[in-house]
Tab-separated table of C-alpha atoms and ligand atoms in Angstrom:
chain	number	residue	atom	x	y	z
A	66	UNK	CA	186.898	-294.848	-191.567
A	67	UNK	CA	186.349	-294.910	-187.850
A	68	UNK	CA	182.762	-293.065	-186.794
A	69	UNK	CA	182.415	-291.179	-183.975
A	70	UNK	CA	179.256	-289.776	-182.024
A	71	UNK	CA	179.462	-285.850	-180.464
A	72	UNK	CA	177.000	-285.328	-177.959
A	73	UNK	CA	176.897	-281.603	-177.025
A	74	UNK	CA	177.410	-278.772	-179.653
A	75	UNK	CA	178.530	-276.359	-177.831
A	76	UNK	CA	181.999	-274.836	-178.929
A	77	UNK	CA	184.105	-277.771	-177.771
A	78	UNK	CA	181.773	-280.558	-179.353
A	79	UNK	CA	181.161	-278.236	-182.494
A	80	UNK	CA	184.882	-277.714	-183.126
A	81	UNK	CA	185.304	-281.532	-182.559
A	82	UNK	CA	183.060	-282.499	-185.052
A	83	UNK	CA	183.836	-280.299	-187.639
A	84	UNK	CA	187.588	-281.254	-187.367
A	85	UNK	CA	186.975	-285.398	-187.102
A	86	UNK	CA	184.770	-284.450	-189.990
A	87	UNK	CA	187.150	-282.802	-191.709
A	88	UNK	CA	189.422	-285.919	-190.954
A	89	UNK	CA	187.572	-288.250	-192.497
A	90	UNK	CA	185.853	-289.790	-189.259
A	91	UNK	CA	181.674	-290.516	-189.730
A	92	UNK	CA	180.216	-288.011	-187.300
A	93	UNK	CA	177.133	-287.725	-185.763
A	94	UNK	CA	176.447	-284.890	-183.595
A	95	UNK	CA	173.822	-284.623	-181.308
A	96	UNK	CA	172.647	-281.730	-179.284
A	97	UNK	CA	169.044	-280.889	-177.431
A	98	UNK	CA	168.722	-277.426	-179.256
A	99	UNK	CA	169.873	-275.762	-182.396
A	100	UNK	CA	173.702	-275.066	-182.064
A	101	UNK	CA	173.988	-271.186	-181.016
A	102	UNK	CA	170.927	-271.278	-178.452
A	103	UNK	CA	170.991	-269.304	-175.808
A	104	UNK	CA	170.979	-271.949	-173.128
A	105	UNK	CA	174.337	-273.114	-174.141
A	106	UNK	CA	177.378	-271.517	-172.610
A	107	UNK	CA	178.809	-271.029	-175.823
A	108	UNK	CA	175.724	-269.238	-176.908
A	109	UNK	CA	175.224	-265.531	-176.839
A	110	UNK	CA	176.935	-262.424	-178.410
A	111	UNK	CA	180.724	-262.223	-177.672
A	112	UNK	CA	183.720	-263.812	-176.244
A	113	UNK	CA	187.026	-262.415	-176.058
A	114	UNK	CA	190.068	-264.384	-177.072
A	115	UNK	CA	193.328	-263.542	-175.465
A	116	UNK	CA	196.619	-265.151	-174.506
A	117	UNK	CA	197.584	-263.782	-171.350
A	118	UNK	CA	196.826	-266.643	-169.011
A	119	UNK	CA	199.571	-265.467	-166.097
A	120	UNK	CA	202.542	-267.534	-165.777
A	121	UNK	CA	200.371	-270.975	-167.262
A	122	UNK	CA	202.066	-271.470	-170.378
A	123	UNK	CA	200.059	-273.920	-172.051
A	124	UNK	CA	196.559	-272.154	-172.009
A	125	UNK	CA	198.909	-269.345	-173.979
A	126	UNK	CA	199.854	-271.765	-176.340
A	127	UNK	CA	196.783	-273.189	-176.805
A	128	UNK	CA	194.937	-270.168	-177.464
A	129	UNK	CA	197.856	-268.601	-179.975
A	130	UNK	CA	197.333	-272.012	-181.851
A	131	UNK	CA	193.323	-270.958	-181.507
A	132	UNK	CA	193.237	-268.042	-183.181
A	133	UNK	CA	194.807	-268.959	-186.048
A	134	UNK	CA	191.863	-271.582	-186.043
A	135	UNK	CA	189.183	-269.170	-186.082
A	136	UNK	CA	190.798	-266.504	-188.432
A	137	UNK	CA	191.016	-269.567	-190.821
A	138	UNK	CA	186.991	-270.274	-190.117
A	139	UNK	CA	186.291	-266.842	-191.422
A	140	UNK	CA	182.732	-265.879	-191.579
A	141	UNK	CA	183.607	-262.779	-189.441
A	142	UNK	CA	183.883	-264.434	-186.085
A	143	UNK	CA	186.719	-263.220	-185.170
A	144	UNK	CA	187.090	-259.580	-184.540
A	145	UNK	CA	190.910	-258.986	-184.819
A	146	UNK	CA	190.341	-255.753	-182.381
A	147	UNK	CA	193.121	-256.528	-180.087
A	148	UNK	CA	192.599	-256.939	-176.080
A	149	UNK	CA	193.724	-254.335	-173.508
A	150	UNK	CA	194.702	-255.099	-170.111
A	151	UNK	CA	194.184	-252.419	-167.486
A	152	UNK	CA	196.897	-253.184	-164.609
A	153	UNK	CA	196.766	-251.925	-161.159
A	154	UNK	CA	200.074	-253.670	-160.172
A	155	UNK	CA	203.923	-253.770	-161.699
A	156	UNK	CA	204.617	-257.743	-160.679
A	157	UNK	CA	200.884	-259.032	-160.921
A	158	UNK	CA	199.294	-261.729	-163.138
A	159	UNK	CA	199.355	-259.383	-166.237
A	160	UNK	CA	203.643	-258.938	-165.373
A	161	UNK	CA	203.738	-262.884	-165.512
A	162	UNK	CA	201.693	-262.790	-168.477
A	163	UNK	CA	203.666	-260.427	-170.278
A	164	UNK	CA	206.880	-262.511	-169.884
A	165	UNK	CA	205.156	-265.975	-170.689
A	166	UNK	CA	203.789	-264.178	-173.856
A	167	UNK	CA	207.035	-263.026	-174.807
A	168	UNK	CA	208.918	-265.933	-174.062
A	169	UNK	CA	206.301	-267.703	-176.768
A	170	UNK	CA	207.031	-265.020	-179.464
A	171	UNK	CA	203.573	-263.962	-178.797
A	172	UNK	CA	202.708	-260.072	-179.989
A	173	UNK	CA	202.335	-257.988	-177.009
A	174	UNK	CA	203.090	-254.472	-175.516
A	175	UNK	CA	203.423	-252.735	-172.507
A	176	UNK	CA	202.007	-249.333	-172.425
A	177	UNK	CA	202.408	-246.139	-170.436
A	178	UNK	CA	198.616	-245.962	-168.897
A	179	UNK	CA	198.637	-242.453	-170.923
A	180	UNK	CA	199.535	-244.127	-174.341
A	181	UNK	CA	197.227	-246.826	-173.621
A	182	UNK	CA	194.355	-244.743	-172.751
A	183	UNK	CA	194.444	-243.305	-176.337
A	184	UNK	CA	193.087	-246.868	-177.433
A	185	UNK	CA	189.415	-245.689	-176.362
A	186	UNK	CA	187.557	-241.645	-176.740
A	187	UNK	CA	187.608	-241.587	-173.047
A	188	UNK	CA	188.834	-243.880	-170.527
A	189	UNK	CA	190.157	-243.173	-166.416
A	190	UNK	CA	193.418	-244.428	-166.140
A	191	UNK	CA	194.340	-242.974	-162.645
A	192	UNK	CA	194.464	-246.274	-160.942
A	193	UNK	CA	196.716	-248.322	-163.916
A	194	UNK	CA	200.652	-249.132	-163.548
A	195	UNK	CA	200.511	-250.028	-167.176
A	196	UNK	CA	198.303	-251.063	-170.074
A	197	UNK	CA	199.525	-254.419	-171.814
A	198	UNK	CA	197.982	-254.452	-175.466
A	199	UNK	CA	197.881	-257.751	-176.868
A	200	UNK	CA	197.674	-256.701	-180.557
A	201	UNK	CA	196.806	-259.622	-182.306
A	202	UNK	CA	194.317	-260.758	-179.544
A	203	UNK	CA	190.439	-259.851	-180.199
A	204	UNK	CA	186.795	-260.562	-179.728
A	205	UNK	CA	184.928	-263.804	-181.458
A	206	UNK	CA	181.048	-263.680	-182.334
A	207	UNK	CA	179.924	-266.297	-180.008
A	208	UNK	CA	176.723	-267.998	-181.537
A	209	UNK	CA	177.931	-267.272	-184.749
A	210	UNK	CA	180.915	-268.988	-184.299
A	211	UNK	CA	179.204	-272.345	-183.306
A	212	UNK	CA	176.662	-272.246	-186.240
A	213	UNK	CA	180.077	-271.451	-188.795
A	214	UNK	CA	181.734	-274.347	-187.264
A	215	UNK	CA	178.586	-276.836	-187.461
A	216	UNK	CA	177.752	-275.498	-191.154
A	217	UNK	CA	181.490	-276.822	-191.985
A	218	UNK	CA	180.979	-280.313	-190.128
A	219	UNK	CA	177.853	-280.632	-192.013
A	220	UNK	CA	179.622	-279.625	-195.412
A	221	UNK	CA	182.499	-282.415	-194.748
A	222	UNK	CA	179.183	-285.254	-194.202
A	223	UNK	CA	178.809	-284.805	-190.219
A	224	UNK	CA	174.790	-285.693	-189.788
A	225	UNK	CA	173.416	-283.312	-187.084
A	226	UNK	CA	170.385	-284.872	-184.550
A	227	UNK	CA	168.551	-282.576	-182.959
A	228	UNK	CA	167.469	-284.637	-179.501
A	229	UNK	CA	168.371	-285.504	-175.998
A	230	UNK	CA	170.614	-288.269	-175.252
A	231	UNK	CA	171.884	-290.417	-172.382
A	232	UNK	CA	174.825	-292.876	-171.570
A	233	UNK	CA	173.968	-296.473	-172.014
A	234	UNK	CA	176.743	-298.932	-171.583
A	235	UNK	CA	179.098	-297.649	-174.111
A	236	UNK	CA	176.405	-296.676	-176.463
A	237	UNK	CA	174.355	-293.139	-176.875
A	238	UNK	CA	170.627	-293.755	-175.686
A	239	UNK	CA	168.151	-290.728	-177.810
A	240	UNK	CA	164.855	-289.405	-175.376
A	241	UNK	CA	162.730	-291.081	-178.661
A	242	UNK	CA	164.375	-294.728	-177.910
A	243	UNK	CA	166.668	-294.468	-180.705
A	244	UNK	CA	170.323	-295.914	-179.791
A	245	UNK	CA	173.745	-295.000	-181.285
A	246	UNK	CA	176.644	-296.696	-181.357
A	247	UNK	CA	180.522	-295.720	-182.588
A	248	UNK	CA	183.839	-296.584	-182.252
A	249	UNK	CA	184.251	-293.086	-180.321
A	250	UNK	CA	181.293	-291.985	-178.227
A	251	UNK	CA	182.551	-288.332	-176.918
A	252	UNK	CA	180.077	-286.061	-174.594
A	253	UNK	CA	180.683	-282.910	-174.704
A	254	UNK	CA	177.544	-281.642	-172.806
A	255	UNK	CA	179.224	-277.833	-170.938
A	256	UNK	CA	177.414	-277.648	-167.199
A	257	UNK	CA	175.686	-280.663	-168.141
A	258	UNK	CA	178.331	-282.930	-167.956
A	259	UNK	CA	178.149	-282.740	-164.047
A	260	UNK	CA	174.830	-283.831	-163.785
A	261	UNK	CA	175.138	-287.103	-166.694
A	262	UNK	CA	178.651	-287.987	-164.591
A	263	UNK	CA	177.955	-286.843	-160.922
A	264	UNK	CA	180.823	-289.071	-159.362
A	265	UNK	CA	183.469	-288.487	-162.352
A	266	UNK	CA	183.357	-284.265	-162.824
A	267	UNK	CA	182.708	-281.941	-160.133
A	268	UNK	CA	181.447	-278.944	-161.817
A	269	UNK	CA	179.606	-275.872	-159.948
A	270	UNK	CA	177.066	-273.966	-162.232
A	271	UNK	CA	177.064	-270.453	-161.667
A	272	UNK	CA	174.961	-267.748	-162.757
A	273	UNK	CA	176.758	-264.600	-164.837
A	274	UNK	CA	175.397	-261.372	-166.070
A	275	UNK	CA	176.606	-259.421	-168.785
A	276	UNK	CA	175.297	-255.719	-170.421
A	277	UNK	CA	175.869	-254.607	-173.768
A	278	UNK	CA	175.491	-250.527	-173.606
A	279	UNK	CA	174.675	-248.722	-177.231
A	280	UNK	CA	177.827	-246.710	-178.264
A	281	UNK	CA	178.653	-244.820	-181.511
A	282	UNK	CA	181.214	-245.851	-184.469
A	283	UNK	CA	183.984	-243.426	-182.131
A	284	UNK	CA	184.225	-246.444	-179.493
A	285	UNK	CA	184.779	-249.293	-181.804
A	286	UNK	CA	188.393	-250.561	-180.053
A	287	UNK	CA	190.011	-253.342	-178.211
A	288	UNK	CA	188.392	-255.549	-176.176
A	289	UNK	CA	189.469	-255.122	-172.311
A	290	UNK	CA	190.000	-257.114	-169.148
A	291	UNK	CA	190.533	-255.037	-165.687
A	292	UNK	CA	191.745	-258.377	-164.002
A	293	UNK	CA	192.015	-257.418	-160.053
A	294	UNK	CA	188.812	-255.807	-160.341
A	295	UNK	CA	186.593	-258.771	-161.742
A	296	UNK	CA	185.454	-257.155	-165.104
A	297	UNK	CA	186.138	-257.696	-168.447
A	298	UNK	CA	184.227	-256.713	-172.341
A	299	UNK	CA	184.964	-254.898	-175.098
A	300	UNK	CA	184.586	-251.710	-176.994
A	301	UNK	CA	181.708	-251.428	-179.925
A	302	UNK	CA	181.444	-254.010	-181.901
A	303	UNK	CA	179.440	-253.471	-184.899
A	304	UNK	CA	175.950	-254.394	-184.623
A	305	UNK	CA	175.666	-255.316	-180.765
A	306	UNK	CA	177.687	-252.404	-178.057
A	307	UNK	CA	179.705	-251.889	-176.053
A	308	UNK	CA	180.524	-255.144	-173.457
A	309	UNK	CA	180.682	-254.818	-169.809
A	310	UNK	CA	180.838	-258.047	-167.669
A	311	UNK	CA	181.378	-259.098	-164.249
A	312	UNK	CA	183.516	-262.113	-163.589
A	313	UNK	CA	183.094	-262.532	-159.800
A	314	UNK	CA	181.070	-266.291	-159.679
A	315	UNK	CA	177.798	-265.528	-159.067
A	316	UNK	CA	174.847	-267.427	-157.804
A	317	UNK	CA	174.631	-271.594	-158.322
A	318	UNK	CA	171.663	-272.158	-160.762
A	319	UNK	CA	170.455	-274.733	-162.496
A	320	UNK	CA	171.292	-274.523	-166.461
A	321	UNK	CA	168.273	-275.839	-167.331
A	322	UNK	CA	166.342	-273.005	-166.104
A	323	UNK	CA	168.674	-270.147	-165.112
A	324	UNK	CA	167.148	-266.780	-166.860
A	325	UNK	CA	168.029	-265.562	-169.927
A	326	UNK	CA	168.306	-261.984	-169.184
A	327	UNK	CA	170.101	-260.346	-166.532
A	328	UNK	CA	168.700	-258.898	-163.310
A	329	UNK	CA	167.855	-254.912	-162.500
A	330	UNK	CA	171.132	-255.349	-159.803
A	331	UNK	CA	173.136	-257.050	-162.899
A	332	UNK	CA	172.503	-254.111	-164.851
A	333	UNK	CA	173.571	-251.907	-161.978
A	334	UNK	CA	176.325	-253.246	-160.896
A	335	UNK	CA	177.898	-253.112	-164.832
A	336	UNK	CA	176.953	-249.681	-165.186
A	337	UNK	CA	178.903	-248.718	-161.955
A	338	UNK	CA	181.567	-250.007	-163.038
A	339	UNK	CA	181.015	-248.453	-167.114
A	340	UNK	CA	180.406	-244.815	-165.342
A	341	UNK	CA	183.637	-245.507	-163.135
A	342	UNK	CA	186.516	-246.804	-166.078
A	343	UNK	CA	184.416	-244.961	-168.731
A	344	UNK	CA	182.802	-242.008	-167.860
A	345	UNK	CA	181.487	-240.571	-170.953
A	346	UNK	CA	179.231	-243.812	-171.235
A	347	UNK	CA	177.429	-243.639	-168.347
A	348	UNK	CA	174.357	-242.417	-168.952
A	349	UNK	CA	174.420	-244.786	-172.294
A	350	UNK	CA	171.480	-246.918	-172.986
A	351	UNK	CA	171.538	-250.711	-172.515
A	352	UNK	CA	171.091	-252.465	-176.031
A	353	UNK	CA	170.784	-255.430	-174.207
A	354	UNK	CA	171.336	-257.850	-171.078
A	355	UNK	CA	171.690	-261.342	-171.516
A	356	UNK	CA	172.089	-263.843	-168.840
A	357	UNK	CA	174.780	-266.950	-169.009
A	358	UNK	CA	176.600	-269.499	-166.858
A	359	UNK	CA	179.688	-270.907	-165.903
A	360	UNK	CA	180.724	-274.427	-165.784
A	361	UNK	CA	183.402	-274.817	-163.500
A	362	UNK	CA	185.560	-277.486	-162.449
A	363	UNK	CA	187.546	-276.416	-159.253
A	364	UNK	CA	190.401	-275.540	-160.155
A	365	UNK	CA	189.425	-273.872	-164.042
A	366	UNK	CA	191.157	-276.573	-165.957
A	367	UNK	CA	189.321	-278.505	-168.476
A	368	UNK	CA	188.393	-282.165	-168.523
A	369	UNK	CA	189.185	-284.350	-170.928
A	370	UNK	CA	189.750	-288.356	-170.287
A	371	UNK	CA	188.394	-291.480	-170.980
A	372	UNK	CA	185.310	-292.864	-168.889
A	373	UNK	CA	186.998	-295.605	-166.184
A	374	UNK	CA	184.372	-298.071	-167.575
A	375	UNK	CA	183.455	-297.715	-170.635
A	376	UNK	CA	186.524	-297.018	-172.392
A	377	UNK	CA	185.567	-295.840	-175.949
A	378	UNK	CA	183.357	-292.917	-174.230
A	379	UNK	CA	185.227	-289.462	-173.288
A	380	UNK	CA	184.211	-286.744	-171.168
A	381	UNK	CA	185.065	-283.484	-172.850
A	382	UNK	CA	183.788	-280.491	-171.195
A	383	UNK	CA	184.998	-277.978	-167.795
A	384	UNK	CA	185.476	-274.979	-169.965
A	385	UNK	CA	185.114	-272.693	-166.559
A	386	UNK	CA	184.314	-269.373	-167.770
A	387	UNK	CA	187.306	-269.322	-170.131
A	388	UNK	CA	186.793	-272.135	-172.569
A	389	UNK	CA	185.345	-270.547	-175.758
A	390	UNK	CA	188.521	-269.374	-176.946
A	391	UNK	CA	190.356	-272.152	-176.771
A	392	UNK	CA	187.589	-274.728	-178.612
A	393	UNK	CA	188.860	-275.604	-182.169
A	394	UNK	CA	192.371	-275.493	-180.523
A	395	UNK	CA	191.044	-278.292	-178.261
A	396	UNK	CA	189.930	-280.353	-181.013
A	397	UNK	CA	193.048	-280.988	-182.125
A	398	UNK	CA	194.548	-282.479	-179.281
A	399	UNK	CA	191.338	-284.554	-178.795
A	400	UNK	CA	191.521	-285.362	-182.269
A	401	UNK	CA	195.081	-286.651	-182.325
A	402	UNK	CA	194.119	-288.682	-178.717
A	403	UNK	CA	191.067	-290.690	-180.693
A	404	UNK	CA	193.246	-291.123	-183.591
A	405	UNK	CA	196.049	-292.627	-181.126
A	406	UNK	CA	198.501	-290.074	-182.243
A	407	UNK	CA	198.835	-288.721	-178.424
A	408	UNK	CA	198.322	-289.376	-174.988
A	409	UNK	CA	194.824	-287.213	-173.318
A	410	UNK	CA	196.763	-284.459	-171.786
A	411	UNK	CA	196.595	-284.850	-167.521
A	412	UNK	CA	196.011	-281.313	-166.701
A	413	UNK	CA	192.026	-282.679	-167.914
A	414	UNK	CA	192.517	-285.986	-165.960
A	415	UNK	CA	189.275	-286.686	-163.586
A	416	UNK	CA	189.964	-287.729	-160.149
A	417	UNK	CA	190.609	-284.939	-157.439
A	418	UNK	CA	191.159	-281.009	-158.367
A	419	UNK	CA	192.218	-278.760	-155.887
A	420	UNK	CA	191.110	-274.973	-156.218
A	421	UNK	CA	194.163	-272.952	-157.809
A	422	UNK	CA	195.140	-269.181	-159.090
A	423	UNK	CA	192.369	-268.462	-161.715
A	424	UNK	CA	192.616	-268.656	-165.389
A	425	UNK	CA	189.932	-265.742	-165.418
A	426	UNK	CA	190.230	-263.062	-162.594
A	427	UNK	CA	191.129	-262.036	-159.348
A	428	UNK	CA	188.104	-261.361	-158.347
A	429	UNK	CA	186.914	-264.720	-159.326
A	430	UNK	CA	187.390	-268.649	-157.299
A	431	UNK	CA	189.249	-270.233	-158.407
B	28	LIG	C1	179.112	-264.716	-169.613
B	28	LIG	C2	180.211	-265.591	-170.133
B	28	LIG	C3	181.378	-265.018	-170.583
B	28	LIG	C4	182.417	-265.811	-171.055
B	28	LIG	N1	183.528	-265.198	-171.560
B	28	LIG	C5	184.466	-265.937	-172.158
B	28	LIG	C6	185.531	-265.309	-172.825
B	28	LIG	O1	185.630	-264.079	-172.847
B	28	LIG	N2	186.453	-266.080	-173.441
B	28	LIG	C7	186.357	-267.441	-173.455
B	28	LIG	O2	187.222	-268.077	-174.047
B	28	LIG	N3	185.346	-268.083	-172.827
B	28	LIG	C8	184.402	-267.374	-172.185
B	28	LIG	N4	183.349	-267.980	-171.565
B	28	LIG	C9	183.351	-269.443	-171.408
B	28	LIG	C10	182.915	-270.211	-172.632
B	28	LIG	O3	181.783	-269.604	-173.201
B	28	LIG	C11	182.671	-271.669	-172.249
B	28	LIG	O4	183.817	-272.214	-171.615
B	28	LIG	C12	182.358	-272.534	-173.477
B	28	LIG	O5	181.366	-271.926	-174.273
B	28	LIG	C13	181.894	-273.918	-173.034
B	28	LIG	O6	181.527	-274.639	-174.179
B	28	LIG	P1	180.954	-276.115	-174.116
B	28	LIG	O7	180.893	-276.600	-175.509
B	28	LIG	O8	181.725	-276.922	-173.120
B	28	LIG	O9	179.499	-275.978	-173.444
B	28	LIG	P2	178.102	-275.488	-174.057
B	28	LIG	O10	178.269	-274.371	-174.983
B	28	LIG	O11	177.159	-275.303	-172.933
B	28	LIG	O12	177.623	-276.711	-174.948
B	28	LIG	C14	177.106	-277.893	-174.399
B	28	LIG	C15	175.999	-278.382	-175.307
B	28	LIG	O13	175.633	-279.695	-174.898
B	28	LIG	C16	174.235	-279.840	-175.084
B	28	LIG	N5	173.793	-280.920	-174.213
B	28	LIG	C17	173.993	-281.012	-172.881
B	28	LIG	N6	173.508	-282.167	-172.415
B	28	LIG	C18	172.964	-282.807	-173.485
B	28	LIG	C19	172.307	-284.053	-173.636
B	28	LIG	N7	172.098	-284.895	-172.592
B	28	LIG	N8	171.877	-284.413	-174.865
B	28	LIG	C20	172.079	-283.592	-175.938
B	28	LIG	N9	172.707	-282.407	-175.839
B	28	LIG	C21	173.151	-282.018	-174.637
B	28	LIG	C22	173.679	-278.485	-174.686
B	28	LIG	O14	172.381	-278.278	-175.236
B	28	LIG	C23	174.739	-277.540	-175.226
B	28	LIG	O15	174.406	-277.088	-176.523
B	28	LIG	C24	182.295	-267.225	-171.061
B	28	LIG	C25	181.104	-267.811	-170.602
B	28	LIG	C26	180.079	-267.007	-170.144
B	28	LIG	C27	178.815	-267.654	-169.660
């Protein structure tokens, strides 16, 4: 059987090993921290999964595929809560969404902003066209969602090292000396992939706040996205809140040392927004605040190619803000590319990206 080395596990090198693993392959994967830490971007409470993606078909696809994924993962990472778009325009992103999702057979529904509002104890819809309810859409566990999927690599015989590692020709140098070597070397490092390949991925690091606000058993609902406006979360979800996040970029940082909690103005500027779209929470207590980051390529797509030199190592990473999702989903293509059943797909091609329409928000570049 062919053996393969993972470096990064994040969702996208977690969901790779367990599947290769699951294949057959001998895996090793190897990752500075314990998967689930909080300096990973796939670390952390929540992450919704949706597949409105505006007119881009694929990501749709991709993330439809996806869910069925994680529902068969169990372990409770996937909330099946549905995800609620609040739409300020009739022929926006959301419309194009709507008729890409139903083009796919995809479940979703366009509301009345009254009918939707009923999804949530109290919610201003005064602004809202519409309200397009993506039933089958929902909200997955972050953290707990990489641990579940490195607890099944590890069941199916992946070995996990704990350690930092480095390109070396084709081979996987370890910070203790240690070398590894494979048939398929694959780094799947998030914002670190930037800094190991400077001159193959572009990626700008970005710093992003989120608040989780205590609410009672009366707001567990959908999670929401109010795409022209930049914010996205969800209602309760048992055992953390009630999610507020800005998407606008926010500062560069450096991943290595960005903070871990979010700022006094963080907090601020999601509670505006909480005490604008829900009213009835504003005065509700922060549970808590954690602070994150973006890895983003330029124009939100994610990478995925051979390196020009060394051809048996991959670059696997660019999840910009809207990767999580999409991770075991992923694995399958890159799965079926290693195993020679199918050519790397060239939306994740390196060479030159220019900045598009975002996959995330309005608000947000690209
Ligand atoms: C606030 C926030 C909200 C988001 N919301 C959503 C959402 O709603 N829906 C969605 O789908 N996505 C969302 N995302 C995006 C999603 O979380 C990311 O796209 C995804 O987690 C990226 O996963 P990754 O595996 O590429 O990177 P990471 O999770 O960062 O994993 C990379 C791993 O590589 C390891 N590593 C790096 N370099 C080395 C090295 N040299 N040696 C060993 N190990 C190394 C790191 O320690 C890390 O564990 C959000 C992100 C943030 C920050």
């Amino acid at each position: 059987m062919p053996a393969a080395i993972v470096i990064g596990a994040g969702v996208f090198g977690a969901s790779l090993a367990d599947l290769l693993a699951r294949k057959g392959w001998e895996v090793t994967l190897v990752d500075r921290f314990e998967p689930g830490h909080p300096r990973a971007e796939s670390g952390g409470e929540t992450r919704l999964i949706r597949c409105s993606h505006g007119p881009d078909d694929f990501y749709a696809r991709s993330a439809r595929r996806a869910l069925a994924l994680w529902r068969e993962l169990g372990e409770g990472v996937l909330v099946e809560s549905g995800v609620a778009w609040f739409v300020r325009r009739e022929n926006g992103w959301e419309a194009e969404s709507e008729r890409v999702l139903r083009a796919a057979g995809i479940p979703v529904e366009r509301l009345s902003p009254e009918d939707g509002a009923r999804m949530f104890p109290s919610v201003a819809v005064d602004d809202l066209a519409f309200v397009l309810h993506e039933p089958e859409a929902g909200v997955l566990r972050a953290a707990d969602g990489v641990r579940a999927l490195v607890r099944r690599a590890r069941e199916a015989g992946a070995r996990f090292v704990t350690g930092e590692a480095r390109p070396d020709g084709g081979r996987v140098r370890l910070a203790d000396g240690g070398l590894l070597e494979a048939d398929a070397v694959v780094w799947a490092c998030g914002a670190w992939l930037g800094r190991l390949f400077p001159e193959l991925v572009p990626m700008r690091v970005t710093f992003q706040q989120l608040v989780l606000f205590e609410a009672g058993r009366e707001w567990d609902g959908p999670g929401w996205v109010d795409f022209d406006a930049a914010f996205y979360g969800h209602a309760r979800v048992e055992g953390l809140g009630f999610k507020v996040g800005p998407d606008m970029d926010g500062a560069e940082v450096d991943p290595d040392t960005r903070p871990l909690e979010a700022t006094a103005e963080g907090i601020a500027t999601a509670r505006e927004y909480l005490s604008r779209r829900f009213p009835a929470l504003a005065e509700a207590p922060v549970a808590s605040a954690p602070g994150c980051h973006y890895g983003l390529t330029p124009d939100g797509q994610f990478v995925f190619a051979p390196h020009p030199v060394e051809n048996s190592n991959w670059l696997l990473g660019g999840g910009s803000g809207h990767g999580y999702k999409h991770g075991p989903a992923l694995a399958e293509h890159v799965a079926a590319v290693l195993g020679g059943e199918a050519q790397p797909e060239p939306r994740f091609a390196l060479g030159e990206r220019l900045a598009k329409r975002s996959l995330r928000t309005a608000g947000a570049t690209p």
